[in-house]
């Protein structure tokens, strides 16, 4: 079984996609803190990086095929406001630029994490190296 993926050639600059929502719970915080060993803070606040960590996973739940990522090249991220236990977040991504290379191409996405009130709580840019489709060779 092969999953459908989006290759460099499939990506349109300015294309957007939104993910379904996820309500963040104490269980998410517990798993995050168990993996990161981050010390406990205020009990009602979500650790600052947890929403960022959730955005790639939320992307897998979107109706669009995932990118054929060869490498994660960079991240520029801003925390706008705190997120609390019980908040429901989703993310919105927009391709802002792409540049071809030999085996693939660089794709830069602007992402926002949005809460249930429609407020942006985190934002930034992800830079990926995305695979090009393999050209079929005749034998």
JSON list of C-alpha atoms in Angstrom, two decimals:
[
{"chain": "A", "resi": 1, "resn": "UNK", "atom": "CA", "xyz": [0.00, 0.00, 0.00]},
{"chain": "A", "resi": 2, "resn": "UNK", "atom": "CA", "xyz": [1.53, 3.32, -1.05]},
{"chain": "A", "resi": 3, "resn": "UNK", "atom": "CA", "xyz": [0.28, 6.61, 0.34]},
{"chain": "A", "resi": 4, "resn": "UNK", "atom": "CA", "xyz": [-0.48, 9.43, -2.05]},
{"chain": "A", "resi": 5, "resn": "UNK", "atom": "CA", "xyz": [1.98, 12.29, -1.64]},
{"chain": "A", "resi": 6, "resn": "UNK", "atom": "CA", "xyz": [2.45, 15.73, -3.19]},
{"chain": "A", "resi": 7, "resn": "UNK", "atom": "CA", "xyz": [5.68, 16.18, -5.13]},
{"chain": "A", "resi": 8, "resn": "UNK", "atom": "CA", "xyz": [7.46, 19.45, -5.87]},
{"chain": "A", "resi": 9, "resn": "UNK", "atom": "CA", "xyz": [5.73, 19.71, -9.25]},
{"chain": "A", "resi": 10, "resn": "UNK", "atom": "CA", "xyz": [2.30, 19.43, -7.59]},
{"chain": "A", "resi": 11, "resn": "UNK", "atom": "CA", "xyz": [2.80, 22.40, -5.27]},
{"chain": "A", "resi": 12, "resn": "UNK", "atom": "CA", "xyz": [1.35, 25.77, -6.27]},
{"chain": "A", "resi": 13, "resn": "UNK", "atom": "CA", "xyz": [2.67, 28.96, -4.71]},
{"chain": "A", "resi": 14, "resn": "UNK", "atom": "CA", "xyz": [-0.08, 30.61, -2.63]},
{"chain": "A", "resi": 15, "resn": "UNK", "atom": "CA", "xyz": [-1.93, 27.30, -2.20]},
{"chain": "A", "resi": 16, "resn": "UNK", "atom": "CA", "xyz": [-3.42, 26.89, 1.28]},
{"chain": "A", "resi": 17, "resn": "UNK", "atom": "CA", "xyz": [-4.71, 24.10, 3.45]},
{"chain": "A", "resi": 18, "resn": "UNK", "atom": "CA", "xyz": [-6.28, 23.91, 6.89]},
{"chain": "A", "resi": 19, "resn": "UNK", "atom": "CA", "xyz": [-6.18, 21.02, 9.29]},
{"chain": "A", "resi": 20, "resn": "UNK", "atom": "CA", "xyz": [-8.93, 19.64, 11.49]},
{"chain": "A", "resi": 21, "resn": "UNK", "atom": "CA", "xyz": [-8.92, 20.77, 15.11]},
{"chain": "A", "resi": 22, "resn": "UNK", "atom": "CA", "xyz": [-7.43, 19.12, 18.17]},
{"chain": "A", "resi": 23, "resn": "UNK", "atom": "CA", "xyz": [-8.47, 19.85, 21.75]},
{"chain": "A", "resi": 24, "resn": "UNK", "atom": "CA", "xyz": [-5.35, 19.89, 23.94]},
{"chain": "A", "resi": 25, "resn": "UNK", "atom": "CA", "xyz": [-5.73, 18.00, 27.22]},
{"chain": "A", "resi": 26, "resn": "UNK", "atom": "CA", "xyz": [-3.71, 17.20, 30.33]},
{"chain": "A", "resi": 27, "resn": "UNK", "atom": "CA", "xyz": [-2.86, 13.88, 28.64]},
{"chain": "A", "resi": 28, "resn": "UNK", "atom": "CA", "xyz": [-1.14, 15.75, 25.75]},
{"chain": "A", "resi": 29, "resn": "UNK", "atom": "CA", "xyz": [0.81, 17.77, 28.30]},
{"chain": "A", "resi": 30, "resn": "UNK", "atom": "CA", "xyz": [1.81, 14.62, 30.20]},
{"chain": "A", "resi": 31, "resn": "UNK", "atom": "CA", "xyz": [3.07, 12.86, 27.07]},
{"chain": "A", "resi": 32, "resn": "UNK", "atom": "CA", "xyz": [4.95, 16.00, 25.96]},
{"chain": "A", "resi": 33, "resn": "UNK", "atom": "CA", "xyz": [6.60, 16.46, 29.35]},
{"chain": "A", "resi": 34, "resn": "UNK", "atom": "CA", "xyz": [7.45, 12.77, 29.52]},
{"chain": "A", "resi": 35, "resn": "UNK", "atom": "CA", "xyz": [9.22, 12.94, 26.16]},
{"chain": "A", "resi": 36, "resn": "UNK", "atom": "CA", "xyz": [10.95, 16.29, 26.67]},
{"chain": "A", "resi": 37, "resn": "UNK", "atom": "CA", "xyz": [11.56, 16.12, 30.42]},
{"chain": "A", "resi": 38, "resn": "UNK", "atom": "CA", "xyz": [10.35, 19.73, 30.55]},
{"chain": "A", "resi": 39, "resn": "UNK", "atom": "CA", "xyz": [9.67, 20.81, 34.11]},
{"chain": "A", "resi": 40, "resn": "UNK", "atom": "CA", "xyz": [6.08, 21.37, 35.17]},
{"chain": "A", "resi": 41, "resn": "UNK", "atom": "CA", "xyz": [4.85, 24.92, 34.96]},
{"chain": "A", "resi": 42, "resn": "UNK", "atom": "CA", "xyz": [1.42, 26.40, 35.48]},
{"chain": "A", "resi": 43, "resn": "UNK", "atom": "CA", "xyz": [-1.11, 23.59, 35.43]},
{"chain": "A", "resi": 44, "resn": "UNK", "atom": "CA", "xyz": [-3.58, 25.25, 33.06]},
{"chain": "A", "resi": 45, "resn": "UNK", "atom": "CA", "xyz": [-1.02, 26.38, 30.47]},
{"chain": "A", "resi": 46, "resn": "UNK", "atom": "CA", "xyz": [0.15, 24.23, 27.58]},
{"chain": "A", "resi": 47, "resn": "UNK", "atom": "CA", "xyz": [3.97, 24.13, 27.19]},
{"chain": "A", "resi": 48, "resn": "UNK", "atom": "CA", "xyz": [4.96, 26.71, 24.56]},
{"chain": "A", "resi": 49, "resn": "UNK", "atom": "CA", "xyz": [6.33, 24.21, 22.03]},
{"chain": "A", "resi": 50, "resn": "UNK", "atom": "CA", "xyz": [3.51, 21.65, 22.26]},
{"chain": "A", "resi": 51, "resn": "UNK", "atom": "CA", "xyz": [1.26, 23.39, 19.66]},
{"chain": "A", "resi": 52, "resn": "UNK", "atom": "CA", "xyz": [4.24, 23.60, 17.29]},
{"chain": "A", "resi": 53, "resn": "UNK", "atom": "CA", "xyz": [4.87, 19.88, 17.81]},
{"chain": "A", "resi": 54, "resn": "UNK", "atom": "CA", "xyz": [1.23, 19.12, 16.99]},
{"chain": "A", "resi": 55, "resn": "UNK", "atom": "CA", "xyz": [1.09, 20.98, 13.66]},
{"chain": "A", "resi": 56, "resn": "UNK", "atom": "CA", "xyz": [2.86, 18.34, 11.51]},
{"chain": "A", "resi": 57, "resn": "UNK", "atom": "CA", "xyz": [0.58, 15.63, 12.93]},
{"chain": "A", "resi": 58, "resn": "UNK", "atom": "CA", "xyz": [-2.49, 17.75, 12.30]},
{"chain": "A", "resi": 59, "resn": "UNK", "atom": "CA", "xyz": [-1.29, 18.10, 8.70]},
{"chain": "A", "resi": 60, "resn": "UNK", "atom": "CA", "xyz": [-1.58, 14.33, 8.27]},
{"chain": "A", "resi": 61, "resn": "UNK", "atom": "CA", "xyz": [-5.29, 14.65, 9.11]},
{"chain": "A", "resi": 62, "resn": "UNK", "atom": "CA", "xyz": [-5.89, 17.28, 6.39]},
{"chain": "A", "resi": 63, "resn": "UNK", "atom": "CA", "xyz": [-7.69, 16.21, 3.20]},
{"chain": "A", "resi": 64, "resn": "UNK", "atom": "CA", "xyz": [-4.68, 17.18, 1.04]},
{"chain": "A", "resi": 65, "resn": "UNK", "atom": "CA", "xyz": [-1.85, 14.70, 0.44]},
{"chain": "A", "resi": 66, "resn": "UNK", "atom": "CA", "xyz": [1.30, 15.26, 2.53]},
{"chain": "A", "resi": 67, "resn": "UNK", "atom": "CA", "xyz": [4.45, 16.63, 0.93]},
{"chain": "A", "resi": 68, "resn": "UNK", "atom": "CA", "xyz": [7.13, 14.17, -0.20]},
{"chain": "A", "resi": 69, "resn": "UNK", "atom": "CA", "xyz": [9.66, 15.73, 2.19]},
{"chain": "A", "resi": 70, "resn": "UNK", "atom": "CA", "xyz": [13.27, 14.70, 1.70]},
{"chain": "A", "resi": 71, "resn": "UNK", "atom": "CA", "xyz": [14.63, 16.99, 4.44]},
{"chain": "A", "resi": 72, "resn": "UNK", "atom": "CA", "xyz": [13.41, 19.50, 6.97]},
{"chain": "A", "resi": 73, "resn": "UNK", "atom": "CA", "xyz": [15.66, 22.50, 6.36]},
{"chain": "A", "resi": 74, "resn": "UNK", "atom": "CA", "xyz": [14.57, 25.16, 8.78]},
{"chain": "A", "resi": 75, "resn": "UNK", "atom": "CA", "xyz": [12.09, 26.74, 11.11]},
{"chain": "A", "resi": 76, "resn": "UNK", "atom": "CA", "xyz": [11.36, 30.33, 12.09]},
{"chain": "A", "resi": 77, "resn": "UNK", "atom": "CA", "xyz": [8.70, 30.34, 14.83]},
{"chain": "A", "resi": 78, "resn": "UNK", "atom": "CA", "xyz": [6.93, 32.90, 17.00]},
{"chain": "A", "resi": 79, "resn": "UNK", "atom": "CA", "xyz": [4.76, 32.29, 20.06]},
{"chain": "A", "resi": 80, "resn": "UNK", "atom": "CA", "xyz": [2.05, 34.96, 20.00]},
{"chain": "A", "resi": 81, "resn": "UNK", "atom": "CA", "xyz": [-0.04, 34.07, 23.07]},
{"chain": "A", "resi": 82, "resn": "UNK", "atom": "CA", "xyz": [-0.37, 31.24, 25.57]},
{"chain": "A", "resi": 83, "resn": "UNK", "atom": "CA", "xyz": [-2.53, 28.18, 24.94]},
{"chain": "A", "resi": 84, "resn": "UNK", "atom": "CA", "xyz": [-4.46, 26.61, 27.81]},
{"chain": "A", "resi": 85, "resn": "UNK", "atom": "CA", "xyz": [-5.59, 23.07, 28.55]},
{"chain": "A", "resi": 86, "resn": "UNK", "atom": "CA", "xyz": [-8.99, 22.67, 26.88]},
{"chain": "A", "resi": 87, "resn": "UNK", "atom": "CA", "xyz": [-8.21, 24.99, 23.94]},
{"chain": "A", "resi": 88, "resn": "UNK", "atom": "CA", "xyz": [-8.87, 23.57, 20.49]},
{"chain": "A", "resi": 89, "resn": "UNK", "atom": "CA", "xyz": [-6.23, 24.36, 17.90]},
{"chain": "A", "resi": 90, "resn": "UNK", "atom": "CA", "xyz": [-5.92, 23.85, 14.17]},
{"chain": "A", "resi": 91, "resn": "UNK", "atom": "CA", "xyz": [-3.33, 25.05, 11.69]},
{"chain": "A", "resi": 92, "resn": "UNK", "atom": "CA", "xyz": [-3.39, 26.86, 8.39]},
{"chain": "A", "resi": 93, "resn": "UNK", "atom": "CA", "xyz": [-0.48, 26.64, 5.93]},
{"chain": "A", "resi": 94, "resn": "UNK", "atom": "CA", "xyz": [0.23, 28.64, 2.79]},
{"chain": "A", "resi": 95, "resn": "UNK", "atom": "CA", "xyz": [3.06, 28.01, 0.33]},
{"chain": "A", "resi": 96, "resn": "UNK", "atom": "CA", "xyz": [4.90, 31.33, -0.05]},
{"chain": "A", "resi": 97, "resn": "UNK", "atom": "CA", "xyz": [7.72, 30.30, -2.35]},
{"chain": "A", "resi": 98, "resn": "UNK", "atom": "CA", "xyz": [9.35, 27.37, -4.08]},
{"chain": "A", "resi": 99, "resn": "UNK", "atom": "CA", "xyz": [12.68, 26.98, -5.82]},
{"chain": "A", "resi": 100, "resn": "UNK", "atom": "CA", "xyz": [13.66, 24.01, -8.00]},
{"chain": "A", "resi": 101, "resn": "UNK", "atom": "CA", "xyz": [16.86, 22.03, -7.47]},
{"chain": "A", "resi": 102, "resn": "UNK", "atom": "CA", "xyz": [18.23, 18.92, -9.14]},
{"chain": "A", "resi": 103, "resn": "UNK", "atom": "CA", "xyz": [16.47, 16.08, -7.26]},
{"chain": "A", "resi": 104, "resn": "UNK", "atom": "CA", "xyz": [13.78, 18.17, -5.62]},
{"chain": "A", "resi": 105, "resn": "UNK", "atom": "CA", "xyz": [13.05, 21.71, -4.63]},
{"chain": "A", "resi": 106, "resn": "UNK", "atom": "CA", "xyz": [12.87, 24.04, -1.67]},
{"chain": "A", "resi": 107, "resn": "UNK", "atom": "CA", "xyz": [9.37, 24.87, -0.45]},
{"chain": "A", "resi": 108, "resn": "UNK", "atom": "CA", "xyz": [8.65, 27.48, 2.21]},
{"chain": "A", "resi": 109, "resn": "UNK", "atom": "CA", "xyz": [5.30, 27.39, 4.03]},
{"chain": "A", "resi": 110, "resn": "UNK", "atom": "CA", "xyz": [3.92, 30.03, 6.34]},
{"chain": "A", "resi": 111, "resn": "UNK", "atom": "CA", "xyz": [1.96, 28.39, 9.14]},
{"chain": "A", "resi": 112, "resn": "UNK", "atom": "CA", "xyz": [-0.39, 29.66, 11.78]},
{"chain": "A", "resi": 113, "resn": "UNK", "atom": "CA", "xyz": [-1.77, 27.82, 14.79]},
{"chain": "A", "resi": 114, "resn": "UNK", "atom": "CA", "xyz": [-5.26, 29.13, 15.51]},
{"chain": "A", "resi": 115, "resn": "UNK", "atom": "CA", "xyz": [-7.39, 28.59, 18.62]},
{"chain": "A", "resi": 116, "resn": "UNK", "atom": "CA", "xyz": [-11.14, 28.05, 18.96]},
{"chain": "A", "resi": 117, "resn": "UNK", "atom": "CA", "xyz": [-11.72, 31.83, 19.05]},
{"chain": "A", "resi": 118, "resn": "UNK", "atom": "CA", "xyz": [-10.06, 32.23, 15.65]},
{"chain": "A", "resi": 119, "resn": "UNK", "atom": "CA", "xyz": [-7.02, 33.92, 17.20]},
{"chain": "A", "resi": 120, "resn": "UNK", "atom": "CA", "xyz": [-3.49, 33.15, 15.99]},
{"chain": "A", "resi": 121, "resn": "UNK", "atom": "CA", "xyz": [-1.55, 31.76, 18.95]},
{"chain": "A", "resi": 122, "resn": "UNK", "atom": "CA", "xyz": [1.65, 30.77, 17.09]},
{"chain": "A", "resi": 123, "resn": "UNK", "atom": "CA", "xyz": [3.05, 31.41, 13.61]},
{"chain": "A", "resi": 124, "resn": "UNK", "atom": "CA", "xyz": [6.12, 30.92, 11.53]},
{"chain": "A", "resi": 125, "resn": "UNK", "atom": "CA", "xyz": [7.77, 29.42, 8.47]},
{"chain": "A", "resi": 126, "resn": "UNK", "atom": "CA", "xyz": [8.76, 25.86, 7.70]},
{"chain": "A", "resi": 127, "resn": "UNK", "atom": "CA", "xyz": [11.39, 25.22, 5.00]},
{"chain": "A", "resi": 128, "resn": "UNK", "atom": "CA", "xyz": [11.43, 21.80, 3.33]},
{"chain": "A", "resi": 129, "resn": "UNK", "atom": "CA", "xyz": [13.34, 20.02, 0.60]},
{"chain": "A", "resi": 130, "resn": "UNK", "atom": "CA", "xyz": [10.58, 18.27, -1.37]},
{"chain": "A", "resi": 131, "resn": "UNK", "atom": "CA", "xyz": [11.19, 15.43, -3.84]},
{"chain": "A", "resi": 132, "resn": "UNK", "atom": "CA", "xyz": [10.47, 15.73, -7.54]},
{"chain": "A", "resi": 133, "resn": "UNK", "atom": "CA", "xyz": [8.69, 12.89, -9.31]},
{"chain": "A", "resi": 134, "resn": "UNK", "atom": "CA", "xyz": [11.01, 10.25, -10.65]},
{"chain": "A", "resi": 135, "resn": "UNK", "atom": "CA", "xyz": [11.13, 10.25, -14.40]},
{"chain": "A", "resi": 136, "resn": "UNK", "atom": "CA", "xyz": [10.36, 6.85, -15.80]},
{"chain": "A", "resi": 137, "resn": "UNK", "atom": "CA", "xyz": [13.15, 5.36, -17.89]},
{"chain": "A", "resi": 138, "resn": "UNK", "atom": "CA", "xyz": [12.49, 2.94, -20.69]},
{"chain": "A", "resi": 139, "resn": "UNK", "atom": "CA", "xyz": [14.39, -0.35, -20.65]}
]
